[in-house]
Amino acid sequence: MNKVLDVIKCKCPNCKEGKVFSDQGNILLLRMPKMNERCTECNFKFERETGFFFGAMFVSYALAVAQMIVCLVLFWHFVDLSPIRVYAIIATTTVLLSTVNFRLSRAIWIYIFYKN
Ligand SMILES: [Zn+2]
């Protein structure tokens, strides 16, 4: 459970103190999160090799699809909105959560390949 919290908080997998991102970003200001190259506390290098975060795109895709399915079920099945409104809600939610997905997917990817 602690690992899940550390991933959500984007903490360094090595020391659990340093932060992976120096800036959380803001989609409303069109600013993406800024990632630290190394941990500020223990100097752990987050990008293990060139192109390491390519695989995080697949994690981000999975997160986005899961959020879309939740929106679809919630607003179509339970709230019973029209398909075009559900589509608009899904598109808006996906855009608004894009920076969250960006940070979470990279944190998940780092933790997947971190070995103690
Ligand atoms: Zn660290």
PDB file of C-alpha atoms and ligand atoms in Angstrom:
ATOM      1  CA  MET A   1       0.000   0.000   0.000  1.00  0.00           C
ATOM      2  CA  ASN A   2       2.880   2.351   0.739  1.00  0.00           C
ATOM      3  CA  LYS A   3       4.225   1.764  -2.749  1.00  0.00           C
ATOM      4  CA  VAL A   4       0.892   2.801  -4.265  1.00  0.00           C
ATOM      5  CA  LEU A   5       0.954   6.015  -2.227  1.00  0.00           C
ATOM      6  CA  ASP A   6       4.566   6.679  -3.250  1.00  0.00           C
ATOM      7  CA  VAL A   7       3.599   6.227  -6.923  1.00  0.00           C
ATOM      8  CA  ILE A   8       0.615   8.560  -6.551  1.00  0.00           C
ATOM      9  CA  LYS A   9       2.794  11.148  -4.798  1.00  0.00           C
ATOM     10  CA  CYS A  10       5.528  10.616  -7.455  1.00  0.00           C
ATOM     11  CA  LYS A  11       8.225   9.969  -4.854  1.00  0.00           C
ATOM     12  CA  CYS A  12      11.670   8.613  -5.674  1.00  0.00           C
ATOM     13  CA  PRO A  13      11.607   4.766  -5.583  1.00  0.00           C
ATOM     14  CA  ASN A  14      15.084   4.653  -4.025  1.00  0.00           C
ATOM     15  CA  CYS A  15      14.760   6.945  -0.987  1.00  0.00           C
ATOM     16  CA  LYS A  16      10.981   7.633  -0.919  1.00  0.00           C
ATOM     17  CA  GLU A  17      11.808  11.263  -0.060  1.00  0.00           C
ATOM     18  CA  GLY A  18      12.792  13.057  -3.253  1.00  0.00           C
ATOM     19  CA  LYS A  19      10.294  14.021  -5.908  1.00  0.00           C
ATOM     20  CA  VAL A  20      10.293  12.760  -9.481  1.00  0.00           C
ATOM     21  CA  PHE A  21       8.740  15.978 -10.795  1.00  0.00           C
ATOM     22  CA  SER A  22       9.849  19.539 -10.028  1.00  0.00           C
ATOM     23  CA  ASP A  23       6.673  21.019 -11.522  1.00  0.00           C
ATOM     24  CA  GLN A  24       3.221  19.417 -11.594  1.00  0.00           C
ATOM     25  CA  GLY A  25       2.186  21.225 -14.745  1.00  0.00           C
ATOM     26  CA  ASN A  26      -1.180  22.760 -15.504  1.00  0.00           C
ATOM     27  CA  ILE A  27      -3.224  21.766 -18.523  1.00  0.00           C
ATOM     28  CA  LEU A  28      -5.277  24.979 -18.321  1.00  0.00           C
ATOM     29  CA  LEU A  29      -2.044  26.951 -18.825  1.00  0.00           C
ATOM     30  CA  LEU A  30      -0.804  24.380 -21.406  1.00  0.00           C
ATOM     31  CA  ARG A  31       2.180  23.610 -19.162  1.00  0.00           C
ATOM     32  CA  MET A  32       3.349  20.006 -18.941  1.00  0.00           C
ATOM     33  CA  PRO A  33       4.982  18.612 -15.772  1.00  0.00           C
ATOM     34  CA  LYS A  34       8.753  19.022 -15.503  1.00  0.00           C
ATOM     35  CA  MET A  35      10.684  15.966 -14.477  1.00  0.00           C
ATOM     36  CA  ASN A  36      13.877  15.967 -12.448  1.00  0.00           C
ATOM     37  CA  GLU A  37      16.717  14.130 -14.151  1.00  0.00           C
ATOM     38  CA  ARG A  38      17.933  12.848 -10.780  1.00  0.00           C
ATOM     39  CA  CYS A  39      16.459  12.597  -7.298  1.00  0.00           C
ATOM     40  CA  THR A  40      17.116  15.749  -5.276  1.00  0.00           C
ATOM     41  CA  GLU A  41      17.744  13.700  -2.107  1.00  0.00           C
ATOM     42  CA  CYS A  42      19.707  10.590  -3.151  1.00  0.00           C
ATOM     43  CA  ASN A  43      20.828  11.432  -6.721  1.00  0.00           C
ATOM     44  CA  PHE A  44      19.004   8.390  -8.167  1.00  0.00           C
ATOM     45  CA  LYS A  45      18.791   8.669 -11.955  1.00  0.00           C
ATOM     46  CA  PHE A  46      15.158   8.263 -13.079  1.00  0.00           C
ATOM     47  CA  GLU A  47      15.789   7.741 -16.813  1.00  0.00           C
ATOM     48  CA  ARG A  48      17.668   4.450 -16.797  1.00  0.00           C
ATOM     49  CA  GLU A  49      18.539   4.642 -20.501  1.00  0.00           C
ATOM     50  CA  THR A  50      17.701   6.743 -23.523  1.00  0.00           C
ATOM     51  CA  GLY A  51      14.070   6.234 -24.480  1.00  0.00           C
ATOM     52  CA  PHE A  52      13.253   4.618 -21.135  1.00  0.00           C
ATOM     53  CA  PHE A  53       9.966   6.488 -20.836  1.00  0.00           C
ATOM     54  CA  PHE A  54       8.703   5.314 -24.239  1.00  0.00           C
ATOM     55  CA  GLY A  55       6.960   2.461 -22.463  1.00  0.00           C
ATOM     56  CA  ALA A  56       5.234   4.898 -20.096  1.00  0.00           C
ATOM     57  CA  MET A  57       3.066   5.893 -23.057  1.00  0.00           C
ATOM     58  CA  PHE A  58       1.366   2.509 -22.891  1.00  0.00           C
ATOM     59  CA  VAL A  59       0.719   2.974 -19.168  1.00  0.00           C
ATOM     60  CA  SER A  60      -0.697   6.425 -19.920  1.00  0.00           C
ATOM     61  CA  TYR A  61      -2.927   4.933 -22.616  1.00  0.00           C
ATOM     62  CA  ALA A  62      -4.230   2.308 -20.181  1.00  0.00           C
ATOM     63  CA  LEU A  63      -4.955   4.977 -17.557  1.00  0.00           C
ATOM     64  CA  ALA A  64      -6.782   7.161 -20.099  1.00  0.00           C
ATOM     65  CA  VAL A  65      -8.895   4.250 -21.353  1.00  0.00           C
ATOM     66  CA  ALA A  66      -9.776   3.271 -17.780  1.00  0.00           C
ATOM     67  CA  GLN A  67     -10.880   6.856 -17.056  1.00  0.00           C
ATOM     68  CA  MET A  68     -12.916   6.922 -20.273  1.00  0.00           C
ATOM     69  CA  ILE A  69     -14.675   3.668 -19.365  1.00  0.00           C
ATOM     70  CA  VAL A  70     -15.477   5.004 -15.892  1.00  0.00           C
ATOM     71  CA  CYS A  71     -16.928   8.186 -17.447  1.00  0.00           C
ATOM     72  CA  LEU A  72     -18.909   6.163 -19.992  1.00  0.00           C
ATOM     73  CA  VAL A  73     -20.436   3.875 -17.403  1.00  0.00           C
ATOM     74  CA  LEU A  74     -21.087   6.704 -14.961  1.00  0.00           C
ATOM     75  CA  PHE A  75     -22.665   9.233 -17.327  1.00  0.00           C
ATOM     76  CA  TRP A  76     -24.359   6.917 -19.804  1.00  0.00           C
ATOM     77  CA  HIS A  77     -25.560   4.067 -17.639  1.00  0.00           C
ATOM     78  CA  PHE A  78     -26.203   5.786 -14.302  1.00  0.00           C
ATOM     79  CA  VAL A  79     -26.926   9.424 -15.247  1.00  0.00           C
ATOM     80  CA  ASP A  80     -28.466   8.500 -18.644  1.00  0.00           C
ATOM     81  CA  LEU A  81     -27.139  11.457 -20.676  1.00  0.00           C
ATOM     82  CA  SER A  82     -27.276  11.589 -24.480  1.00  0.00           C
ATOM     83  CA  PRO A  83     -24.328  10.037 -26.383  1.00  0.00           C
ATOM     84  CA  ILE A  84     -23.016  13.421 -27.597  1.00  0.00           C
ATOM     85  CA  ARG A  85     -22.959  14.799 -24.028  1.00  0.00           C
ATOM     86  CA  VAL A  86     -21.235  11.658 -22.778  1.00  0.00           C
ATOM     87  CA  TYR A  87     -18.685  12.038 -25.585  1.00  0.00           C
ATOM     88  CA  ALA A  88     -18.083  15.687 -24.627  1.00  0.00           C
ATOM     89  CA  ILE A  89     -17.630  14.747 -20.959  1.00  0.00           C
ATOM     90  CA  ILE A  90     -15.219  11.933 -21.856  1.00  0.00           C
ATOM     91  CA  ALA A  91     -13.159  14.204 -24.144  1.00  0.00           C
ATOM     92  CA  THR A  92     -13.039  17.001 -21.566  1.00  0.00           C
ATOM     93  CA  THR A  93     -12.095  14.629 -18.749  1.00  0.00           C
ATOM     94  CA  THR A  94      -9.339  13.064 -20.828  1.00  0.00           C
ATOM     95  CA  VAL A  95      -7.825  16.447 -21.670  1.00  0.00           C
ATOM     96  CA  LEU A  96      -8.084  17.724 -18.089  1.00  0.00           C
ATOM     97  CA  LEU A  97      -6.458  14.573 -16.664  1.00  0.00           C
ATOM     98  CA  SER A  98      -3.659  14.451 -19.240  1.00  0.00           C
ATOM     99  CA  THR A  99      -1.016  15.984 -16.942  1.00  0.00           C
ATOM    100  CA  VAL A 100      -2.077  13.667 -14.125  1.00  0.00           C
ATOM    101  CA  ASN A 101      -1.775  10.688 -16.491  1.00  0.00           C
ATOM    102  CA  PHE A 102       1.626  11.928 -17.671  1.00  0.00           C
ATOM    103  CA  ARG A 103       2.994  12.041 -14.122  1.00  0.00           C
ATOM    104  CA  LEU A 104       1.326   8.838 -12.947  1.00  0.00           C
ATOM    105  CA  SER A 105       2.392   6.806 -15.978  1.00  0.00           C
ATOM    106  CA  ARG A 106       6.040   7.808 -15.607  1.00  0.00           C
ATOM    107  CA  ALA A 107       5.981   7.137 -11.863  1.00  0.00           C
ATOM    108  CA  ILE A 108       4.393   3.712 -12.455  1.00  0.00           C
ATOM    109  CA  TRP A 109       7.002   2.970 -15.138  1.00  0.00           C
ATOM    110  CA  ILE A 110       9.868   3.935 -12.830  1.00  0.00           C
ATOM    111  CA  TYR A 111       8.495   1.718 -10.045  1.00  0.00           C
ATOM    112  CA  ILE A 112       7.935  -1.233 -12.404  1.00  0.00           C
ATOM    113  CA  PHE A 113      11.622  -1.326 -13.314  1.00  0.00           C
ATOM    114  CA  TYR A 114      13.076  -0.352  -9.954  1.00  0.00           C
ATOM    115  CA  LYS A 115      14.947  -3.142  -8.202  1.00  0.00           C
ATOM    116  CA  ASN A 116      16.044  -2.834  -4.568  1.00  0.00           C
TER     117      ASN A 116
HETATM  118 ZN    ZN B   1      15.798   9.541  -4.004  1.00  0.00          ZN
END
